[in-house]
Amino acid sequence: EPEVTQTPSHQVTQMGQEVILHCVPISNHLYFYWYRQILGQKVEFLVSFYNNEISEKSEIFDDQFSVERPDGSNFTLKIRSTKLEDSAMYFCASSLTVQETQYFGPGTRLLVL
Amino acid sequence: KQEVTQIPAALSVPEGENLVLNCSFTDSAIYNLQWFRQDPGKGLTSLLLIQSSQREQTSGRLNASLDKSSGRSTLYIAASQPGDSATYLCAVRPLGSKSGGYQKVTFGIGTKLQVIP
């Protein structure tokens, strides 16, 4: 069964450094999403992406964040200058249409020191 | 602003018991509601998706209901098994507007279920 994959599974970085989180959505899906979950807190929507542009974003997704689909298979989340509070599990998801079920990847655990 | 609440926060039941997990939301202008399962340190697995026009959805031993007017959904698990032990999340997609907001899904914090053999 097709699945969403994410790399790396764990990432440790120093405050102020740039990180790029990688996702490979399900191949025929058209909508892509990033979510985050701070330890012990709710899963939070960050951004959705369709047709090579951001379709919606939350208040969390400020200028420090960017997303890109550099080729036909990858979907990346970049954090330009990481802060301690960016430490969280980051989930990528994809869906065939905007109405249908979103399929989530296993997540990347980011720790900012 | 949509708020999603899940009760109870944790639940421990003996194997074989039927159980109900609750989800409530404050804004009834929703497009759909989805139940997920999250295993420790893992991603989210979609269990059931209920469109706003639907009252319930079933998959195997799982049944989810939706009462949009009262802002409630329940997830019923029949004949629980130890493998059902996980955190169950409820997520609401808003109806949105011309300016957007349609995809800003709001999650509850989840109910942590433990099924004891």
CSV table of C-alpha atoms in Angstrom, one decimal, chain A residues 34-77:
chain,number,residue,atom,x,y,z
A,34,TRP,CA,2.7,20.0,7.1
A,35,TYR,CA,1.6,19.7,10.7
A,36,ARG,CA,3.5,19.8,13.9
A,37,GLN,CA,3.0,18.4,17.4
A,38,ILE,CA,4.9,19.8,20.3
A,39,LEU,CA,5.4,17.2,23.0
A,40,GLY,CA,2.3,16.7,25.0
A,41,GLN,CA,0.3,19.1,22.9
A,42,LYS,CA,-2.2,19.0,20.0
A,43,VAL,CA,-1.4,18.4,16.4
A,44,GLU,CA,-1.3,21.8,14.7
A,45,PHE,CA,-1.9,22.7,11.1
A,46,LEU,CA,1.0,24.6,9.5
A,47,VAL,CA,0.5,24.8,5.8
A,48,SER,CA,-1.2,23.3,2.7
A,49,PHE,CA,0.2,23.2,-0.8
A,50,TYR,CA,-1.4,22.7,-4.1
A,51,ASN,CA,-0.4,23.3,-7.7
A,52,ASN,CA,3.0,24.5,-6.7
A,53,GLU,CA,1.8,27.1,-4.3
A,54,ILE,CA,0.7,27.6,-0.7
A,55,SER,CA,-3.1,27.3,-0.5
A,56,GLU,CA,-3.5,28.0,3.2
A,57,LYS,CA,-1.3,28.6,6.2
A,58,SER,CA,-1.7,29.0,9.9
A,59,GLU,CA,-0.5,31.8,12.2
A,60,ILE,CA,2.4,29.5,13.2
A,61,PHE,CA,3.7,29.5,9.6
A,62,ASP,CA,5.6,32.8,9.7
A,63,ASP,CA,8.5,34.1,7.6
A,64,GLN,CA,10.9,31.6,9.1
A,65,PHE,CA,9.1,28.8,7.4
A,66,SER,CA,8.9,27.9,3.7
A,67,VAL,CA,7.8,24.9,1.7
A,68,GLU,CA,8.9,23.7,-1.7
A,69,ARG,CA,8.2,20.9,-4.1
A,70,PRO,CA,11.6,20.8,-5.8
A,71,ASP,CA,10.7,17.9,-8.1
A,72,GLY,CA,7.9,15.6,-8.9
A,73,SER,CA,8.2,13.6,-5.8
A,74,ASN,CA,9.6,15.5,-2.8
A,75,PHE,CA,7.9,18.1,-0.6
A,76,THR,CA,10.1,20.0,1.9
A,77,LEU,CA,9.7,22.2,4.9
